[in-house]
Backbone as JSON Lines, residues from 0, in Angstrom:
{"i":0,"aa":"Q","n":[-49.68,-49.4,-20.94],"ca":[-48.29,-49.11,-19.62],"c":[-47.29,-48.08,-20.22]}
{"i":1,"aa":"V","n":[-47.1,-47.65,-19.18],"ca":[-46.07,-46.18,-19.34],"c":[-45.01,-46.97,-19.8]}
{"i":2,"aa":"Q","n":[-44.56,-46.23,-20.71],"ca":[-42.91,-46.27,-20.87],"c":[-42.41,-45.33,-21.41]}
{"i":3,"aa":"L","n":[-40.92,-45.18,-21.55],"ca":[-40.01,-43.94,-22.23],"c":[-38.93,-45.28,-22.9]}
{"i":4,"aa":"V","n":[-38.42,-44.46,-23.8],"ca":[-37.29,-45.57,-24.39],"c":[-36.58,-44.54,-25.27]}
{"i":5,"aa":"E","n":[-35.31,-44.55,-25.33],"ca":[-34.42,-43.31,-25.28],"c":[-33.26,-44.24,-26.8]}
{"i":6,"aa":"S","n":[-33.58,-43.76,-27.98],"ca":[-32.7,-44.24,-29.04],"c":[-31.51,-43.21,-29.8]}
{"i":7,"aa":"G","n":[-30.42,-43.59,-30.32],"ca":[-30.0,-42.88,-30.89],"c":[-28.28,-42.85,-30.39]}
{"i":8,"aa":"G","n":[-28.0,-43.23,-29.57],"ca":[-26.71,-43.11,-28.74],"c":[-25.64,-43.88,-29.83]}
{"i":9,"aa":"G","n":[-24.26,-44.3,-29.48],"ca":[-23.8,-44.61,-30.03],"c":[-22.35,-43.85,-29.88]}
{"i":10,"aa":"W","n":[-20.81,-44.12,-31.21],"ca":[-19.58,-43.95,-30.77],"c":[-19.75,-42.6,-31.94]}
{"i":11,"aa":"V","n":[-19.01,-41.54,-31.83],"ca":[-18.71,-40.51,-32.47],"c":[-17.16,-40.11,-32.23]}
{"i":12,"aa":"Q","n":[-16.45,-39.67,-33.15],"ca":[-15.22,-38.83,-32.66],"c":[-15.57,-37.27,-32.05]}
{"i":13,"aa":"P","n":[-14.69,-36.73,-31.41],"ca":[-14.86,-35.36,-30.96],"c":[-15.07,-34.96,-31.75]}
{"i":14,"aa":"G","n":[-16.16,-33.68,-31.93],"ca":[-16.44,-32.4,-32.63],"c":[-18.17,-33.44,-33.7]}
{"i":15,"aa":"G","n":[-18.49,-34.55,-33.36],"ca":[-19.3,-35.11,-34.24],"c":[-20.84,-34.86,-33.81]}
{"i":16,"aa":"S","n":[-21.38,-35.54,-34.18],"ca":[-22.81,-34.99,-33.39],"c":[-23.53,-36.58,-33.67]}
{"i":17,"aa":"L","n":[-24.93,-36.11,-32.66],"ca":[-26.01,-37.32,-32.4],"c":[-26.91,-36.84,-32.45]}
{"i":18,"aa":"R","n":[-27.98,-37.26,-32.89],"ca":[-29.5,-36.8,-32.26],"c":[-30.34,-37.83,-31.31]}
{"i":19,"aa":"L","n":[-30.48,-37.62,-29.96],"ca":[-31.52,-39.07,-29.49],"c":[-32.47,-38.34,-29.39]}
{"i":20,"aa":"S","n":[-33.46,-39.46,-28.82],"ca":[-34.41,-39.43,-28.79],"c":[-35.59,-40.24,-27.53]}
{"i":21,"aa":"C","n":[-36.34,-39.63,-27.4],"ca":[-37.09,-40.17,-26.02],"c":[-38.79,-40.03,-26.45]}
{"i":22,"aa":"A","n":[-38.66,-41.51,-26.96],"ca":[-40.35,-41.78,-26.95],"c":[-41.45,-42.37,-26.68]}
{"i":23,"aa":"A","n":[-42.51,-41.63,-25.86],"ca":[-42.97,-41.95,-24.96],"c":[-44.46,-43.03,-25.36]}
{"i":24,"aa":"S","n":[-45.14,-43.92,-24.46],"ca":[-45.94,-44.92,-24.81],"c":[-46.72,-44.77,-23.29]}
{"i":25,"aa":"G","n":[-48.03,-44.91,-23.58],"ca":[-49.13,-45.07,-22.31],"c":[-49.62,-44.16,-22.09]}
{"i":26,"aa":"F","n":[-48.93,-42.7,-22.17],"ca":[-49.35,-41.33,-21.89],"c":[-49.16,-40.2,-22.64]}
{"i":27,"aa":"D","n":[-49.15,-39.37,-22.84],"ca":[-49.18,-37.75,-24.21],"c":[-47.99,-37.02,-23.32]}
{"i":28,"aa":"L","n":[-46.71,-37.24,-24.0],"ca":[-45.71,-36.54,-23.55],"c":[-45.53,-34.79,-23.36]}
{"i":29,"aa":"P","n":[-46.83,-34.58,-24.5],"ca":[-46.87,-32.6,-24.53],"c":[-47.2,-31.91,-23.22]}
{"i":30,"aa":"Y","n":[-47.92,-33.07,-22.26],"ca":[-48.65,-33.06,-21.02],"c":[-47.19,-32.39,-20.29]}
{"i":31,"aa":"Y","n":[-46.04,-33.3,-20.01],"ca":[-45.06,-32.91,-19.74],"c":[-43.83,-32.48,-19.76]}
{"i":32,"aa":"S","n":[-43.26,-32.08,-18.58],"ca":[-41.85,-31.45,-18.9],"c":[-40.95,-32.59,-19.19]}
{"i":33,"aa":"V","n":[-39.72,-32.62,-19.94],"ca":[-38.89,-33.77,-19.95],"c":[-37.72,-33.52,-19.86]}
{"i":34,"aa":"G","n":[-36.82,-33.79,-19.2],"ca":[-35.49,-33.51,-18.71],"c":[-34.71,-34.95,-19.52]}
{"i":35,"aa":"W","n":[-33.31,-34.56,-19.8],"ca":[-32.42,-35.17,-20.69],"c":[-31.23,-35.73,-19.17]}
{"i":36,"aa":"F","n":[-30.9,-36.22,-18.9],"ca":[-29.8,-36.19,-17.83],"c":[-28.51,-37.34,-18.5]}
{"i":37,"aa":"R","n":[-27.68,-37.52,-17.88],"ca":[-26.62,-38.14,-18.04],"c":[-25.79,-38.83,-17.27]}
{"i":38,"aa":"Q","n":[-25.3,-40.17,-17.04],"ca":[-24.35,-40.74,-15.87],"c":[-22.83,-41.2,-16.62]}
{"i":39,"aa":"A","n":[-21.59,-40.39,-16.35],"ca":[-20.69,-40.55,-16.8],"c":[-20.09,-41.68,-15.79]}
{"i":40,"aa":"P","n":[-18.87,-42.37,-16.26],"ca":[-18.24,-43.32,-15.61],"c":[-17.65,-42.73,-14.3]}
{"i":41,"aa":"G","n":[-18.16,-42.77,-13.07],"ca":[-17.32,-42.69,-11.8],"c":[-17.91,-40.91,-11.59]}
{"i":42,"aa":"K","n":[-19.23,-40.58,-11.96],"ca":[-19.58,-39.36,-11.97],"c":[-20.99,-40.05,-11.62]}
{"i":43,"aa":"E","n":[-21.72,-38.55,-10.74],"ca":[-22.78,-38.39,-10.53],"c":[-23.89,-38.04,-11.71]}
{"i":44,"aa":"R","n":[-25.24,-38.46,-11.73],"ca":[-26.22,-38.43,-12.93],"c":[-26.06,-36.81,-12.17]}
{"i":45,"aa":"E","n":[-26.36,-36.51,-14.02],"ca":[-26.39,-34.83,-13.89],"c":[-27.55,-34.59,-15.31]}
{"i":46,"aa":"E","n":[-28.18,-33.02,-15.07],"ca":[-29.3,-32.71,-15.69],"c":[-28.32,-32.1,-16.74]}
{"i":47,"aa":"V","n":[-28.72,-32.23,-17.8],"ca":[-28.0,-31.38,-19.15],"c":[-28.74,-30.92,-19.78]}
{"i":48,"aa":"S","n":[-30.33,-31.05,-19.75],"ca":[-31.11,-29.8,-20.57],"c":[-32.87,-30.53,-20.01]}
{"i":49,"aa":"C","n":[-33.84,-29.69,-20.07],"ca":[-34.91,-29.81,-20.06],"c":[-36.1,-29.0,-20.81]}
{"i":50,"aa":"I","n":[-37.11,-29.56,-21.05],"ca":[-38.31,-28.19,-22.16],"c":[-39.34,-28.03,-20.61]}
{"i":51,"aa":"N","n":[-39.43,-27.4,-20.37],"ca":[-40.57,-26.62,-19.77],"c":[-42.02,-26.57,-19.83]}
{"i":52,"aa":"R","n":[-42.54,-27.49,-20.36],"ca":[-43.7,-27.66,-20.55],"c":[-45.05,-26.27,-20.31]}
{"i":53,"aa":"R","n":[-45.15,-26.04,-18.75],"ca":[-45.51,-25.1,-18.55],"c":[-45.69,-23.84,-18.86]}
{"i":54,"aa":"Y","n":[-44.2,-23.78,-18.22],"ca":[-43.66,-22.42,-18.76],"c":[-43.21,-21.79,-20.2]}
{"i":55,"aa":"S","n":[-43.15,-23.19,-20.82],"ca":[-42.45,-23.03,-22.28],"c":[-40.84,-22.67,-22.17]}
{"i":56,"aa":"R","n":[-40.04,-23.48,-21.81],"ca":[-38.99,-22.72,-21.37],"c":[-37.76,-23.89,-21.52]}
{"i":57,"aa":"R","n":[-36.71,-23.79,-21.88],"ca":[-35.97,-24.87,-21.91],"c":[-34.89,-24.34,-21.2]}
{"i":58,"aa":"Y","n":[-33.96,-25.26,-20.46],"ca":[-32.81,-25.25,-19.96],"c":[-31.04,-26.08,-20.37]}
{"i":59,"aa":"Y","n":[-30.5,-25.52,-19.98],"ca":[-29.15,-26.23,-20.38],"c":[-28.17,-25.94,-19.52]}
{"i":60,"aa":"A","n":[-27.61,-26.9,-19.26],"ca":[-26.47,-26.64,-18.32],"c":[-25.38,-26.13,-18.81]}
{"i":61,"aa":"D","n":[-24.23,-25.33,-18.31],"ca":[-23.41,-24.58,-18.64],"c":[-22.49,-25.56,-19.39]}
{"i":62,"aa":"S","n":[-22.26,-27.18,-19.31],"ca":[-21.3,-27.25,-19.85],"c":[-21.98,-27.77,-21.57]}
{"i":63,"aa":"V","n":[-23.44,-27.46,-21.73],"ca":[-23.81,-27.84,-23.01],"c":[-24.51,-26.77,-23.71]}
{"i":64,"aa":"R","n":[-24.52,-25.83,-23.56],"ca":[-25.18,-24.23,-23.9],"c":[-24.17,-24.14,-25.27]}
{"i":65,"aa":"D","n":[-25.09,-24.13,-26.01],"ca":[-24.81,-23.52,-27.3],"c":[-24.34,-25.0,-28.55]}
{"i":66,"aa":"R","n":[-24.23,-26.16,-27.69],"ca":[-23.67,-27.32,-28.34],"c":[-25.12,-28.08,-28.57]}
{"i":67,"aa":"F","n":[-26.18,-28.15,-27.61],"ca":[-26.95,-29.49,-27.41],"c":[-28.4,-28.73,-27.59]}
{"i":68,"aa":"T","n":[-29.31,-29.11,-28.46],"ca":[-31.15,-28.44,-28.37],"c":[-31.8,-29.45,-28.03]}
{"i":69,"aa":"V","n":[-32.82,-29.25,-27.32],"ca":[-34.02,-29.79,-27.28],"c":[-35.61,-29.77,-27.58]}
{"i":70,"aa":"S","n":[-35.9,-30.52,-28.27],"ca":[-37.34,-30.31,-29.66],"c":[-38.02,-31.47,-28.9]}
{"i":71,"aa":"S","n":[-39.32,-31.0,-29.77],"ca":[-39.99,-32.24,-29.38],"c":[-40.97,-32.14,-31.34]}
{"i":72,"aa":"D","n":[-41.68,-33.48,-31.23],"ca":[-42.43,-33.73,-32.18],"c":[-44.11,-34.81,-31.27]}
{"i":73,"aa":"N","n":[-44.81,-33.73,-31.43],"ca":[-46.31,-34.09,-30.68],"c":[-46.82,-35.25,-31.26]}
{"i":74,"aa":"A","n":[-46.75,-35.17,-32.74],"ca":[-47.43,-36.17,-33.68],"c":[-46.53,-37.29,-32.9]}
{"i":75,"aa":"K","n":[-45.38,-36.71,-32.83],"ca":[-44.76,-38.62,-32.52],"c":[-44.52,-39.01,-31.09]}
{"i":76,"aa":"N","n":[-44.93,-38.28,-30.59],"ca":[-45.08,-38.2,-29.01],"c":[-43.9,-38.47,-28.21]}
{"i":77,"aa":"T","n":[-42.91,-37.73,-29.09],"ca":[-41.4,-37.99,-28.7],"c":[-40.86,-36.38,-28.83]}
{"i":78,"aa":"V","n":[-39.62,-36.62,-27.6],"ca":[-38.87,-35.1,-27.46],"c":[-37.28,-35.32,-27.74]}
{"i":79,"aa":"Y","n":[-36.44,-34.76,-28.27],"ca":[-35.21,-35.15,-29.38],"c":[-34.37,-34.33,-28.65]}
{"i":80,"aa":"L","n":[-33.22,-34.82,-28.63],"ca":[-31.73,-33.89,-27.71],"c":[-30.61,-33.95,-29.03]}
{"i":81,"aa":"Q","n":[-30.68,-33.16,-29.83],"ca":[-29.59,-32.83,-30.81],"c":[-28.3,-31.78,-30.28]}
{"i":82,"aa":"M","n":[-27.49,-33.18,-30.61],"ca":[-26.21,-32.95,-29.93],"c":[-24.58,-32.18,-31.1]}
{"i":83,"aa":"N","n":[-24.29,-31.72,-31.28],"ca":[-23.21,-31.1,-31.99],"c":[-22.1,-30.62,-31.05]}
{"i":84,"aa":"N","n":[-21.23,-30.45,-31.97],"ca":[-19.57,-30.65,-31.51],"c":[-19.34,-31.26,-30.02]}
{"i":85,"aa":"L","n":[-19.51,-32.81,-29.87],"ca":[-19.51,-33.2,-29.09],"c":[-17.85,-33.9,-28.43]}
{"i":86,"aa":"K","n":[-17.8,-33.37,-27.53],"ca":[-16.56,-33.8,-26.45],"c":[-16.27,-35.0,-26.11]}
{"i":87,"aa":"P","n":[-15.28,-35.68,-25.84],"ca":[-14.98,-36.64,-25.01],"c":[-15.15,-36.86,-23.4]}
{"i":88,"aa":"E","n":[-15.75,-35.14,-22.44],"ca":[-16.42,-34.98,-21.5],"c":[-18.07,-35.49,-21.61]}
{"i":89,"aa":"D","n":[-18.22,-35.4,-22.54],"ca":[-19.92,-35.72,-23.09],"c":[-20.16,-37.01,-22.98]}
{"i":90,"aa":"T","n":[-19.37,-38.43,-22.96],"ca":[-19.35,-39.66,-22.27],"c":[-20.46,-39.87,-21.57]}
{"i":91,"aa":"G","n":[-21.33,-40.73,-21.48],"ca":[-21.95,-41.34,-20.88],"c":[-23.59,-42.01,-21.11]}
{"i":92,"aa":"V","n":[-24.11,-42.6,-20.52],"ca":[-25.29,-43.0,-20.6],"c":[-26.16,-41.98,-19.89]}
{"i":93,"aa":"Y","n":[-27.02,-41.69,-21.48],"ca":[-28.08,-40.19,-21.49],"c":[-29.62,-41.1,-21.14]}
{"i":94,"aa":"Y","n":[-30.15,-40.41,-20.23],"ca":[-31.77,-40.92,-20.26],"c":[-32.59,-39.92,-19.93]}
{"i":95,"aa":"C","n":[-33.76,-39.88,-20.86],"ca":[-35.11,-39.1,-20.5],"c":[-36.05,-39.23,-19.36]}
{"i":96,"aa":"A","n":[-36.25,-38.44,-18.94],"ca":[-37.5,-38.39,-17.53],"c":[-38.14,-37.14,-17.98]}
{"i":97,"aa":"T","n":[-39.77,-38.01,-17.2],"ca":[-40.88,-36.33,-17.03],"c":[-40.78,-36.24,-15.96]}
{"i":98,"aa":"A","n":[-41.42,-35.21,-15.7],"ca":[-42.13,-34.42,-14.75],"c":[-43.29,-33.14,-14.65]}
{"i":99,"aa":"E","n":[-43.53,-33.26,-13.18],"ca":[-44.6,-32.3,-13.85],"c":[-43.95,-30.37,-14.08]}
{"i":100,"aa":"L","n":[-42.81,-30.61,-14.07],"ca":[-42.27,-28.96,-13.76],"c":[-40.59,-29.57,-13.97]}
{"i":101,"aa":"C","n":[-39.71,-28.8,-14.84],"ca":[-38.23,-29.33,-14.94],"c":[-37.58,-28.88,-13.66]}
{"i":102,"aa":"S","n":[-36.86,-29.41,-12.72],"ca":[-36.31,-29.37,-12.05],"c":[-34.77,-29.81,-11.29]}
{"i":103,"aa":"M","n":[-34.23,-29.25,-10.46],"ca":[-32.87,-29.96,-10.19],"c":[-32.52,-31.23,-9.78]}
{"i":104,"aa":"W","n":[-33.93,-31.04,-8.68],"ca":[-34.31,-32.77,-7.86],"c":[-34.64,-33.83,-8.79]}
{"i":105,"aa":"T","n":[-33.94,-34.83,-8.67],"ca":[-34.4,-36.17,-9.63],"c":[-35.36,-36.33,-9.06]}
{"i":106,"aa":"S","n":[-35.41,-36.23,-7.88],"ca":[-36.64,-36.93,-7.29],"c":[-37.95,-36.3,-7.85]}
{"i":107,"aa":"R","n":[-38.41,-35.58,-8.4],"ca":[-39.19,-34.7,-8.96],"c":[-39.93,-35.72,-10.37]}
{"i":108,"aa":"Y","n":[-39.11,-36.26,-10.8],"ca":[-39.65,-36.97,-12.34],"c":[-39.78,-38.08,-11.85]}
{"i":109,"aa":"D","n":[-40.91,-38.49,-12.59],"ca":[-41.79,-39.85,-12.11],"c":[-41.63,-40.84,-13.29]}
{"i":110,"aa":"Y","n":[-40.94,-40.52,-14.7],"ca":[-41.17,-42.01,-15.59],"c":[-39.43,-41.75,-16.05]}
{"i":111,"aa":"W","n":[-38.88,-42.92,-15.82],"ca":[-37.13,-42.94,-16.18],"c":[-37.36,-43.93,-17.67]}
{"i":112,"aa":"G","n":[-36.3,-43.54,-18.85],"ca":[-36.36,-44.43,-19.85],"c":[-35.18,-45.0,-19.11]}
{"i":113,"aa":"Q","n":[-34.76,-46.17,-19.67],"ca":[-33.52,-47.29,-19.74],"c":[-32.03,-46.77,-19.8]}
{"i":114,"aa":"G","n":[-32.03,-45.93,-20.89],"ca":[-30.87,-44.96,-21.03],"c":[-29.85,-45.72,-22.32]}
{"i":115,"aa":"T","n":[-29.5,-44.31,-22.93],"ca":[-28.62,-44.99,-23.87],"c":[-26.99,-44.34,-24.21]}
{"i":116,"aa":"Q","n":[-26.56,-45.49,-24.63],"ca":[-25.16,-44.94,-24.54],"c":[-24.81,-44.28,-25.49]}
{"i":117,"aa":"V","n":[-23.34,-42.94,-24.88],"ca":[-22.78,-42.16,-26.25],"c":[-21.45,-41.8,-25.35]}
{"i":118,"aa":"T","n":[-20.79,-42.4,-26.74],"ca":[-18.99,-42.56,-26.36],"c":[-18.56,-41.33,-27.52]}
{"i":119,"aa":"V","n":[-17.94,-40.53,-26.83],"ca":[-17.12,-39.78,-27.83],"c":[-15.71,-40.07,-28.2]}
{"i":120,"aa":"S","n":[-14.77,-40.75,-28.92],"ca":[-13.65,-40.36,-28.55],"c":[-12.62,-40.57,-30.05]}
{"i":121,"aa":"S","n":[-11.66,-40.41,-29.95],"ca":[-10.68,-40.52,-30.97],"c":[-10.54,-41.92,-32.01]}
């Protein structure tokens, strides 16, 4: 059974940090590009980061660049999103998803996790 599971979300104060995990089962995650998305209340889902396996590139939205870092542990079949200096506007449900290549189009992503809640407030 193909499955992606996000974990690591929670509540933090502004300036705090969280590390999200995206664990895959039923397939080998290193063969796929992995995107991180978030959806804030009343907002459209947006891509915040992606690791492009084929071209060995990492992408970050302008709003998170220099604060978020995507990485992977192939032995654990897991991709991580380290989030530092969190801001209230980072609040939302975070999802990971797989694709052949990173893309601005969500329809290009084949498998999605259920999401993990991140809340940043004082």
